[in-house]
């Protein structure tokens, strides 16, 4: 898929994700976030990497990464849905969510560093 094949709104989103990927070079960002950004816009499918399952749907505009201590039941999932990163952690009967828009991450990559720390806590 090329940016020229997309409508203006989707093309702008792809450009923002590409800008964010470039800004993250050399920063300490969780590799699952980087991989999700790399898979954004790719062909639909599922992939296994480093103990995590990556799924791409909706023509590359929905990416999810699932992992956990039990490989048969993920308790952590990172979603890249359109212009939003959503991290969901489940445990002890509760669910915690953290959201970050791609626009906010481009404006302040430190927020993505904080999300990276959450993924590993």
mmCIF file of N, CA and C in Angstrom:
data_model
loop_
_atom_site.group_PDB
_atom_site.id
_atom_site.type_symbol
_atom_site.label_atom_id
_atom_site.label_comp_id
_atom_site.label_asym_id
_atom_site.label_seq_id
_atom_site.Cartn_x
_atom_site.Cartn_y
_atom_site.Cartn_z
ATOM 1 N N UNK A 1 0.850 -1.169 0.000
ATOM 2 C CA UNK A 1 0.000 0.000 0.000
ATOM 3 C C UNK A 1 0.899 1.237 0.000
ATOM 4 N N UNK A 2 0.591 2.168 -0.860
ATOM 5 C CA UNK A 2 1.319 3.431 -0.871
ATOM 6 C C UNK A 2 0.378 4.537 -0.419
ATOM 7 N N UNK A 3 0.962 5.623 0.042
ATOM 8 C CA UNK A 3 0.170 6.755 0.516
ATOM 9 C C UNK A 3 -0.733 7.275 -0.597
ATOM 10 N N UNK A 4 -0.273 7.185 -1.841
ATOM 11 C CA UNK A 4 -1.058 7.676 -2.969
ATOM 12 C C UNK A 4 -2.346 6.883 -3.163
ATOM 13 N N UNK A 5 -2.397 5.632 -2.675
ATOM 14 C CA UNK A 5 -3.578 4.780 -2.825
ATOM 15 C C UNK A 5 -4.665 5.078 -1.791
ATOM 16 N N UNK A 6 -4.387 5.940 -0.823
ATOM 17 C CA UNK A 6 -5.285 6.173 0.308
ATOM 18 C C UNK A 6 -6.040 7.489 0.174
ATOM 19 N N UNK A 7 -7.170 7.587 0.898
ATOM 20 C CA UNK A 7 -7.832 8.883 0.964
ATOM 21 C C UNK A 7 -6.986 9.798 1.853
ATOM 22 N N UNK A 8 -7.273 11.070 1.857
ATOM 23 C CA UNK A 8 -6.418 12.054 2.534
ATOM 24 C C UNK A 8 -6.289 11.787 4.030
ATOM 25 N N UNK A 9 -7.382 11.420 4.682
ATOM 26 C CA UNK A 9 -7.337 11.173 6.129
ATOM 27 C C UNK A 9 -6.424 9.988 6.462
ATOM 28 N N UNK A 10 -6.560 8.887 5.717
ATOM 29 C CA UNK A 10 -5.712 7.719 5.954
ATOM 30 C C UNK A 10 -4.261 8.012 5.584
ATOM 31 N N UNK A 11 -4.055 8.756 4.505
ATOM 32 C CA UNK A 11 -2.695 9.111 4.094
ATOM 33 C C UNK A 11 -2.010 9.957 5.158
ATOM 34 N N UNK A 12 -2.749 10.880 5.762
ATOM 35 C CA UNK A 12 -2.185 11.713 6.824
ATOM 36 C C UNK A 12 -1.802 10.850 8.028
ATOM 37 N N UNK A 13 -2.630 9.875 8.363
ATOM 38 C CA UNK A 13 -2.339 8.979 9.477
ATOM 39 C C UNK A 13 -1.073 8.162 9.202
ATOM 40 N N UNK A 14 -0.937 7.638 7.999
ATOM 41 C CA UNK A 14 0.265 6.881 7.641
ATOM 42 C C UNK A 14 1.497 7.772 7.739
ATOM 43 N N UNK A 15 1.394 9.015 7.294
ATOM 44 C CA UNK A 15 2.532 9.937 7.394
ATOM 45 C C UNK A 15 2.891 10.210 8.854
ATOM 46 N N UNK A 16 1.873 10.354 9.722
ATOM 47 C CA UNK A 16 2.149 10.591 11.151
ATOM 48 C C UNK A 16 2.841 9.382 11.780
ATOM 49 N N UNK A 17 2.390 8.172 11.454
ATOM 50 C CA UNK A 17 3.031 6.968 11.993
ATOM 51 C C UNK A 17 4.474 6.890 11.508
ATOM 52 N N UNK A 18 4.712 7.195 10.235
ATOM 53 C CA UNK A 18 6.081 7.191 9.711
ATOM 54 C C UNK A 18 6.944 8.245 10.395
ATOM 55 N N UNK A 19 6.378 9.419 10.668
ATOM 56 C CA UNK A 19 7.103 10.467 11.396
ATOM 57 C C UNK A 19 7.461 9.986 12.790
ATOM 58 N N UNK A 20 6.508 9.355 13.461
ATOM 59 C CA UNK A 20 6.756 8.840 14.806
ATOM 60 C C UNK A 20 7.853 7.785 14.787
ATOM 61 N N UNK A 21 7.805 6.870 13.837
ATOM 62 C CA UNK A 21 8.850 5.843 13.732
ATOM 63 C C UNK A 21 10.224 6.491 13.580
ATOM 64 N N UNK A 22 10.321 7.524 12.775
ATOM 65 C CA UNK A 22 11.606 8.209 12.582
ATOM 66 C C UNK A 22 12.066 8.889 13.866
ATOM 67 N N UNK A 23 11.134 9.486 14.612
ATOM 68 C CA UNK A 23 11.489 10.169 15.859
ATOM 69 C C UNK A 23 11.971 9.200 16.931
ATOM 70 N N UNK A 24 11.580 7.949 16.841
ATOM 71 C CA UNK A 24 11.915 6.978 17.883
ATOM 72 C C UNK A 24 13.300 6.369 17.725
ATOM 73 N N UNK A 25 13.956 6.659 16.618
ATOM 74 C CA UNK A 25 15.294 6.120 16.402
ATOM 75 C C UNK A 25 16.202 6.485 17.571
ATOM 76 N N UNK A 26 16.825 5.478 18.169
ATOM 77 C CA UNK A 26 17.771 5.723 19.254
ATOM 78 C C UNK A 26 17.140 5.918 20.619
ATOM 79 N N UNK A 27 15.806 5.925 20.711
ATOM 80 C CA UNK A 27 15.156 6.078 22.011
ATOM 81 C C UNK A 27 14.851 4.701 22.595
ATOM 82 N N UNK A 28 14.693 4.669 23.893
ATOM 83 C CA UNK A 28 14.423 3.406 24.587
ATOM 84 C C UNK A 28 12.923 3.132 24.580
ATOM 85 N N UNK A 29 12.471 2.565 23.489
ATOM 86 C CA UNK A 29 11.061 2.253 23.306
ATOM 87 C C UNK A 29 10.914 0.733 23.255
ATOM 88 N N UNK A 30 9.898 0.226 23.916
ATOM 89 C CA UNK A 30 9.648 -1.211 23.928
ATOM 90 C C UNK A 30 9.586 -1.730 22.487
ATOM 91 N N UNK A 31 10.287 -2.826 22.202
ATOM 92 C CA UNK A 31 10.311 -3.341 20.827
ATOM 93 C C UNK A 31 8.940 -3.747 20.295
ATOM 94 N N UNK A 32 8.003 -4.047 21.183
ATOM 95 C CA UNK A 32 6.651 -4.396 20.715
ATOM 96 C C UNK A 32 5.950 -3.173 20.138
ATOM 97 N N UNK A 33 6.209 -1.994 20.693
ATOM 98 C CA UNK A 33 5.636 -0.761 20.137
ATOM 99 C C UNK A 33 6.245 -0.500 18.768
ATOM 100 N N UNK A 34 7.557 -0.635 18.677
ATOM 101 C CA UNK A 34 8.248 -0.403 17.403
ATOM 102 C C UNK A 34 7.730 -1.377 16.344
ATOM 103 N N UNK A 35 7.583 -2.652 16.725
ATOM 104 C CA UNK A 35 7.089 -3.651 15.772
ATOM 105 C C UNK A 35 5.661 -3.335 15.332
ATOM 106 N N UNK A 36 4.814 -2.894 16.263
ATOM 107 C CA UNK A 36 3.438 -2.528 15.900
ATOM 108 C C UNK A 36 3.442 -1.370 14.903
ATOM 109 N N UNK A 37 4.296 -0.382 15.135
ATOM 110 C CA UNK A 37 4.395 0.744 14.201
ATOM 111 C C UNK A 37 4.921 0.272 12.848
ATOM 112 N N UNK A 38 5.887 -0.660 12.868
ATOM 113 C CA UNK A 38 6.432 -1.193 11.619
ATOM 114 C C UNK A 38 5.377 -1.960 10.824
ATOM 115 N N UNK A 39 4.487 -2.659 11.530
ATOM 116 C CA UNK A 39 3.453 -3.452 10.857
ATOM 117 C C UNK A 39 2.272 -2.613 10.386
ATOM 118 N N UNK A 40 2.145 -1.388 10.888
ATOM 119 C CA UNK A 40 1.039 -0.519 10.498
ATOM 120 C C UNK A 40 1.070 -0.322 8.986
ATOM 121 N N UNK A 41 -0.047 -0.582 8.344
ATOM 122 C CA UNK A 41 -0.132 -0.423 6.892
ATOM 123 C C UNK A 41 0.304 -1.647 6.113
ATOM 124 N N UNK A 42 0.712 -2.717 6.819
ATOM 125 C CA UNK A 42 1.144 -3.928 6.124
ATOM 126 C C UNK A 42 -0.058 -4.817 5.819
ATOM 127 N N UNK A 43 0.202 -5.938 5.184
ATOM 128 C CA UNK A 43 -0.871 -6.859 4.825
ATOM 129 C C UNK A 43 -1.442 -7.531 6.064
ATOM 130 N N UNK A 44 -2.738 -7.837 6.000
ATOM 131 C CA UNK A 44 -3.401 -8.527 7.104
ATOM 132 C C UNK A 44 -2.760 -9.895 7.331
ATOM 133 N N UNK A 45 -2.709 -10.299 8.597
ATOM 134 C CA UNK A 45 -2.163 -11.610 8.933
ATOM 135 C C UNK A 45 -1.754 -11.667 10.386
ATOM 136 N N UNK A 46 -1.203 -12.812 10.790
ATOM 137 C CA UNK A 46 -0.725 -13.006 12.161
ATOM 138 C C UNK A 46 0.725 -13.443 12.126
ATOM 139 N N UNK A 47 1.480 -12.992 13.131
ATOM 140 C CA UNK A 47 2.906 -13.279 13.192
ATOM 141 C C UNK A 47 3.297 -13.569 14.634
ATOM 142 N N UNK A 48 4.266 -14.446 14.824
ATOM 143 C CA UNK A 48 4.831 -14.726 16.147
ATOM 144 C C UNK A 48 6.250 -14.178 16.159
ATOM 145 N N UNK A 49 6.551 -13.355 17.174
ATOM 146 C CA UNK A 49 7.910 -12.808 17.320
ATOM 147 C C UNK A 49 8.211 -12.640 18.796
ATOM 148 N N UNK A 50 9.321 -13.163 19.234
ATOM 149 C CA UNK A 50 9.798 -12.907 20.589
ATOM 150 C C UNK A 50 8.780 -13.156 21.685
ATOM 151 N N UNK A 51 7.994 -14.225 21.573
ATOM 152 C CA UNK A 51 7.026 -14.542 22.611
ATOM 153 C C UNK A 51 5.737 -13.745 22.551
ATOM 154 N N UNK A 52 5.548 -12.974 21.496
ATOM 155 C CA UNK A 52 4.330 -12.175 21.343
ATOM 156 C C UNK A 52 3.648 -12.548 20.027
ATOM 157 N N UNK A 53 2.339 -12.370 19.994
ATOM 158 C CA UNK A 53 1.562 -12.600 18.780
ATOM 159 C C UNK A 53 1.141 -11.247 18.220
ATOM 160 N N UNK A 54 1.481 -11.015 16.963
ATOM 161 C CA UNK A 54 1.143 -9.776 16.268
ATOM 162 C C UNK A 54 0.050 -10.081 15.253
ATOM 163 N N UNK A 55 -1.014 -9.302 15.271
ATOM 164 C CA UNK A 55 -2.102 -9.476 14.307
ATOM 165 C C UNK A 55 -2.343 -8.154 13.589
ATOM 166 N N UNK A 56 -2.521 -8.257 12.283
ATOM 167 C CA UNK A 56 -2.792 -7.079 11.457
ATOM 168 C C UNK A 56 -4.127 -7.312 10.753
ATOM 169 N N UNK A 57 -5.031 -6.343 10.870
ATOM 170 C CA UNK A 57 -6.357 -6.436 10.255
ATOM 171 C C UNK A 57 -6.726 -5.090 9.637
ATOM 172 N N UNK A 58 -7.887 -5.074 8.989
ATOM 173 C CA UNK A 58 -8.455 -3.839 8.452
ATOM 174 C C UNK A 58 -7.505 -3.154 7.471
ATOM 175 N N UNK A 59 -6.910 -3.942 6.598
ATOM 176 C CA UNK A 59 -6.017 -3.371 5.596
ATOM 177 C C UNK A 59 -4.774 -2.744 6.177
ATOM 178 N N UNK A 60 -4.345 -3.227 7.345
ATOM 179 C CA UNK A 60 -3.129 -2.715 7.971
ATOM 180 C C UNK A 60 -3.354 -1.601 8.968
ATOM 181 N N UNK A 61 -4.612 -1.179 9.152
ATOM 182 C CA UNK A 61 -4.883 -0.053 10.042
ATOM 183 C C UNK A 61 -5.201 -0.463 11.480
ATOM 184 N N UNK A 62 -5.312 -1.761 11.735
ATOM 185 C CA UNK A 62 -5.490 -2.260 13.098
ATOM 186 C C UNK A 62 -4.396 -3.287 13.369
ATOM 187 N N UNK A 63 -3.550 -2.990 14.335
ATOM 188 C CA UNK A 63 -2.465 -3.892 14.708
ATOM 189 C C UNK A 63 -2.616 -4.191 16.194
ATOM 190 N N UNK A 64 -2.475 -5.461 16.566
ATOM 191 C CA UNK A 64 -2.490 -5.805 17.985
ATOM 192 C C UNK A 64 -1.287 -6.678 18.297
ATOM 193 N N UNK A 65 -0.796 -6.533 19.516
ATOM 194 C CA UNK A 65 0.320 -7.330 20.014
ATOM 195 C C UNK A 65 -0.127 -7.898 21.352
ATOM 196 N N UNK A 66 -0.092 -9.221 21.480
ATOM 197 C CA UNK A 66 -0.523 -9.867 22.720
ATOM 198 C C UNK A 66 0.613 -10.708 23.281
ATOM 199 N N UNK A 67 0.766 -10.669 24.611
ATOM 200 C CA UNK A 67 1.793 -11.461 25.275
ATOM 201 C C UNK A 67 1.424 -11.645 26.737
ATOM 202 N N UNK A 68 2.159 -12.499 27.408
ATOM 203 C CA UNK A 68 1.922 -12.718 28.831
ATOM 204 C C UNK A 68 2.797 -13.834 29.362
ATOM 205 N N UNK A 69 2.719 -14.041 30.661
ATOM 206 C CA UNK A 69 3.515 -15.080 31.307
ATOM 207 C C UNK A 69 3.087 -16.466 30.824
ATOM 208 N N UNK A 70 1.794 -16.639 30.566
ATOM 209 C CA UNK A 70 1.268 -17.896 30.046
ATOM 210 C C UNK A 70 1.112 -17.744 28.538
ATOM 211 N N UNK A 71 1.931 -18.451 27.747
ATOM 212 C CA UNK A 71 1.870 -18.271 26.294
ATOM 213 C C UNK A 71 0.526 -18.653 25.678
ATOM 214 N N UNK A 72 -0.285 -19.433 26.403
ATOM 215 C CA UNK A 72 -1.591 -19.833 25.884
ATOM 216 C C UNK A 72 -2.695 -18.841 26.224
ATOM 217 N N UNK A 73 -2.370 -17.877 27.080
ATOM 218 C CA UNK A 73 -3.388 -16.891 27.473
ATOM 219 C C UNK A 73 -2.710 -15.549 27.749
ATOM 220 N N UNK A 74 -2.764 -14.684 26.776
ATOM 221 C CA UNK A 74 -2.126 -13.370 26.914
ATOM 222 C C UNK A 74 -2.874 -12.523 27.936
ATOM 223 N N UNK A 75 -2.124 -11.854 28.799
ATOM 224 C CA UNK A 75 -2.763 -10.955 29.763
ATOM 225 C C UNK A 75 -2.418 -9.498 29.489
ATOM 226 N N UNK A 76 -1.654 -9.260 28.441
ATOM 227 C CA UNK A 76 -1.312 -7.902 28.040
ATOM 228 C C UNK A 76 -1.491 -7.781 26.525
ATOM 229 N N UNK A 77 -2.120 -6.687 26.119
ATOM 230 C CA UNK A 77 -2.326 -6.452 24.691
ATOM 231 C C UNK A 77 -2.113 -4.974 24.396
ATOM 232 N N UNK A 78 -1.383 -4.720 23.333
ATOM 233 C CA UNK A 78 -1.177 -3.371 22.820
ATOM 234 C C UNK A 78 -1.899 -3.297 21.482
ATOM 235 N N UNK A 79 -2.774 -2.319 21.347
ATOM 236 C CA UNK A 79 -3.519 -2.118 20.104
ATOM 237 C C UNK A 79 -3.054 -0.816 19.453
ATOM 238 N N UNK A 80 -2.882 -0.851 18.164
ATOM 239 C CA UNK A 80 -2.703 0.356 17.359
ATOM 240 C C UNK A 80 -3.891 0.357 16.415
ATOM 241 N N UNK A 81 -4.896 1.146 16.773
ATOM 242 C CA UNK A 81 -6.143 1.191 16.013
ATOM 243 C C UNK A 81 -6.293 2.585 15.432
ATOM 244 N N UNK A 82 -6.060 2.673 14.142
ATOM 245 C CA UNK A 82 -6.143 3.985 13.522
ATOM 246 C C UNK A 82 -5.138 4.923 14.146
ATOM 247 N N UNK A 83 -5.619 5.971 14.806
ATOM 248 C CA UNK A 83 -4.705 6.973 15.360
ATOM 249 C C UNK A 83 -4.515 6.831 16.869
ATOM 250 N N UNK A 84 -4.818 5.654 17.432
ATOM 251 C CA UNK A 84 -4.732 5.481 18.885
ATOM 252 C C UNK A 84 -3.930 4.245 19.255
ATOM 253 N N UNK A 85 -3.026 4.410 20.205
ATOM 254 C CA UNK A 85 -2.359 3.287 20.861
ATOM 255 C C UNK A 85 -3.119 3.018 22.153
ATOM 256 N N UNK A 86 -3.498 1.781 22.379
ATOM 257 C CA UNK A 86 -4.219 1.392 23.589
ATOM 258 C C UNK A 86 -3.510 0.187 24.186
ATOM 259 N N UNK A 87 -3.095 0.298 25.444
ATOM 260 C CA UNK A 87 -2.467 -0.803 26.165
ATOM 261 C C UNK A 87 -3.448 -1.303 27.209
ATOM 262 N N UNK A 88 -3.714 -2.613 27.207
ATOM 263 C CA UNK A 88 -4.638 -3.224 28.158
ATOM 264 C C UNK A 88 -3.893 -4.315 28.917
ATOM 265 N N UNK A 89 -3.922 -4.220 30.244
ATOM 266 C CA UNK A 89 -3.329 -5.245 31.107
ATOM 267 C C UNK A 89 -4.430 -5.828 31.976
ATOM 268 N N UNK A 90 -4.496 -7.158 32.012
ATOM 269 C CA UNK A 90 -5.512 -7.844 32.812
ATOM 270 C C UNK A 90 -4.818 -8.637 33.907
ATOM 271 N N UNK A 91 -5.415 -8.625 35.080
ATOM 272 C CA UNK A 91 -4.869 -9.416 36.173
ATOM 273 C C UNK A 91 -5.650 -9.228 37.444
ATOM 274 N N UNK A 92 -5.711 -10.271 38.249
ATOM 275 C CA UNK A 92 -6.392 -10.235 39.545
ATOM 276 C C UNK A 92 -7.797 -9.657 39.446
ATOM 277 N N UNK A 93 -8.527 -10.037 38.404
ATOM 278 C CA UNK A 93 -9.909 -9.604 38.272
ATOM 279 C C UNK A 93 -10.106 -8.165 37.849
ATOM 280 N N UNK A 94 -9.041 -7.471 37.504
ATOM 281 C CA UNK A 94 -9.205 -6.087 37.052
ATOM 282 C C UNK A 94 -8.493 -5.877 35.729
ATOM 283 N N UNK A 95 -8.882 -4.797 35.063
ATOM 284 C CA UNK A 95 -8.310 -4.458 33.768
ATOM 285 C C UNK A 95 -7.873 -3.000 33.803
ATOM 286 N N UNK A 96 -6.658 -2.757 33.364
ATOM 287 C CA UNK A 96 -6.112 -1.400 33.340
ATOM 288 C C UNK A 96 -5.874 -1.023 31.881
ATOM 289 N N UNK A 97 -6.269 0.202 31.505
ATOM 290 C CA UNK A 97 -6.076 0.686 30.143
ATOM 291 C C UNK A 97 -5.297 1.995 30.148
ATOM 292 N N UNK A 98 -4.420 2.127 29.171
ATOM 293 C CA UNK A 98 -3.725 3.395 28.924
ATOM 294 C C UNK A 98 -3.862 3.707 27.449
ATOM 295 N N UNK A 99 -4.220 4.948 27.128
ATOM 296 C CA UNK A 99 -4.400 5.381 25.736
ATOM 297 C C UNK A 99 -3.425 6.507 25.407
ATOM 298 N N UNK A 100 -3.014 6.511 24.148
ATOM 299 C CA UNK A 100 -2.149 7.572 23.650
ATOM 300 C C UNK A 100 -2.434 7.736 22.165
ATOM 301 N N UNK A 101 -2.740 8.956 21.753
ATOM 302 C CA UNK A 101 -2.978 9.183 20.326
ATOM 303 C C UNK A 101 -1.637 9.306 19.607
ATOM 304 N N UNK A 102 -1.630 8.918 18.351
ATOM 305 C CA UNK A 102 -0.420 9.045 17.536
ATOM 306 C C UNK A 102 -0.027 10.514 17.455
ATOM 307 N N UNK A 103 -1.002 11.400 17.324
ATOM 308 C CA UNK A 103 -0.723 12.841 17.257
ATOM 309 C C UNK A 103 0.021 13.296 18.509
ATOM 310 N N UNK A 104 -0.450 12.882 19.697
ATOM 311 C CA UNK A 104 0.217 13.259 20.949
ATOM 312 C C UNK A 104 1.610 12.649 21.050
ATOM 313 N N UNK A 105 1.760 11.418 20.573
ATOM 314 C CA UNK A 105 3.071 10.766 20.618
ATOM 315 C C UNK A 105 4.074 11.478 19.713
ATOM 316 N N UNK A 106 3.615 11.942 18.549
ATOM 317 C CA UNK A 106 4.500 12.697 17.651
ATOM 318 C C UNK A 106 4.903 14.011 18.307
ATOM 319 N N UNK A 107 3.948 14.668 18.972
ATOM 320 C CA UNK A 107 4.220 15.957 19.616
ATOM 321 C C UNK A 107 5.131 15.808 20.831
ATOM 322 N N UNK A 108 5.062 14.666 21.518
ATOM 323 C CA UNK A 108 5.847 14.471 22.738
ATOM 324 C C UNK A 108 6.192 12.994 22.873
ATOM 325 N N UNK A 109 7.334 12.587 22.326
ATOM 326 C CA UNK A 109 7.701 11.172 22.341
ATOM 327 C C UNK A 109 7.947 10.649 23.752
ATOM 328 N N UNK A 110 8.140 11.536 24.734
ATOM 329 C CA UNK A 110 8.328 11.076 26.111
ATOM 330 C C UNK A 110 7.103 10.297 26.593
ATOM 331 N N UNK A 111 5.913 10.657 26.093
ATOM 332 C CA UNK A 111 4.708 9.914 26.467
ATOM 333 C C UNK A 111 4.802 8.457 26.013
ATOM 334 N N UNK A 112 5.458 8.237 24.888
ATOM 335 C CA UNK A 112 5.643 6.877 24.399
ATOM 336 C C UNK A 112 6.679 6.133 25.241
ATOM 337 N N UNK A 113 7.670 6.850 25.740
ATOM 338 C CA UNK A 113 8.642 6.252 26.662
ATOM 339 C C UNK A 113 7.917 5.794 27.924
ATOM 340 N N UNK A 114 7.008 6.624 28.430
ATOM 341 C CA UNK A 114 6.227 6.251 29.612
ATOM 342 C C UNK A 114 5.352 5.032 29.336
ATOM 343 N N UNK A 115 4.747 4.966 28.155
ATOM 344 C CA UNK A 115 3.944 3.805 27.796
ATOM 345 C C UNK A 115 4.827 2.562 27.727
ATOM 346 N N UNK A 116 6.031 2.708 27.205
ATOM 347 C CA UNK A 116 6.982 1.591 27.160
ATOM 348 C C UNK A 116 7.256 1.048 28.551
ATOM 349 N N UNK A 117 7.422 1.947 29.504
ATOM 350 C CA UNK A 117 7.676 1.525 30.880
ATOM 351 C C UNK A 117 6.468 0.784 31.441
ATOM 352 N N UNK A 118 5.267 1.224 31.097
ATOM 353 C CA UNK A 118 4.045 0.549 31.556
ATOM 354 C C UNK A 118 3.952 -0.868 31.002
ATOM 355 N N UNK A 119 4.369 -1.055 29.761
ATOM 356 C CA UNK A 119 4.299 -2.369 29.140
ATOM 357 C C UNK A 119 5.146 -3.384 29.896
ATOM 358 N N UNK A 120 6.188 -2.913 30.530
ATOM 359 C CA UNK A 120 7.121 -3.811 31.201
ATOM 360 C C UNK A 120 6.931 -3.885 32.702
ATOM 361 N N UNK A 121 5.926 -3.198 33.230
ATOM 362 C CA UNK A 121 5.728 -3.239 34.690
ATOM 363 C C UNK A 121 4.645 -4.220 35.077
#
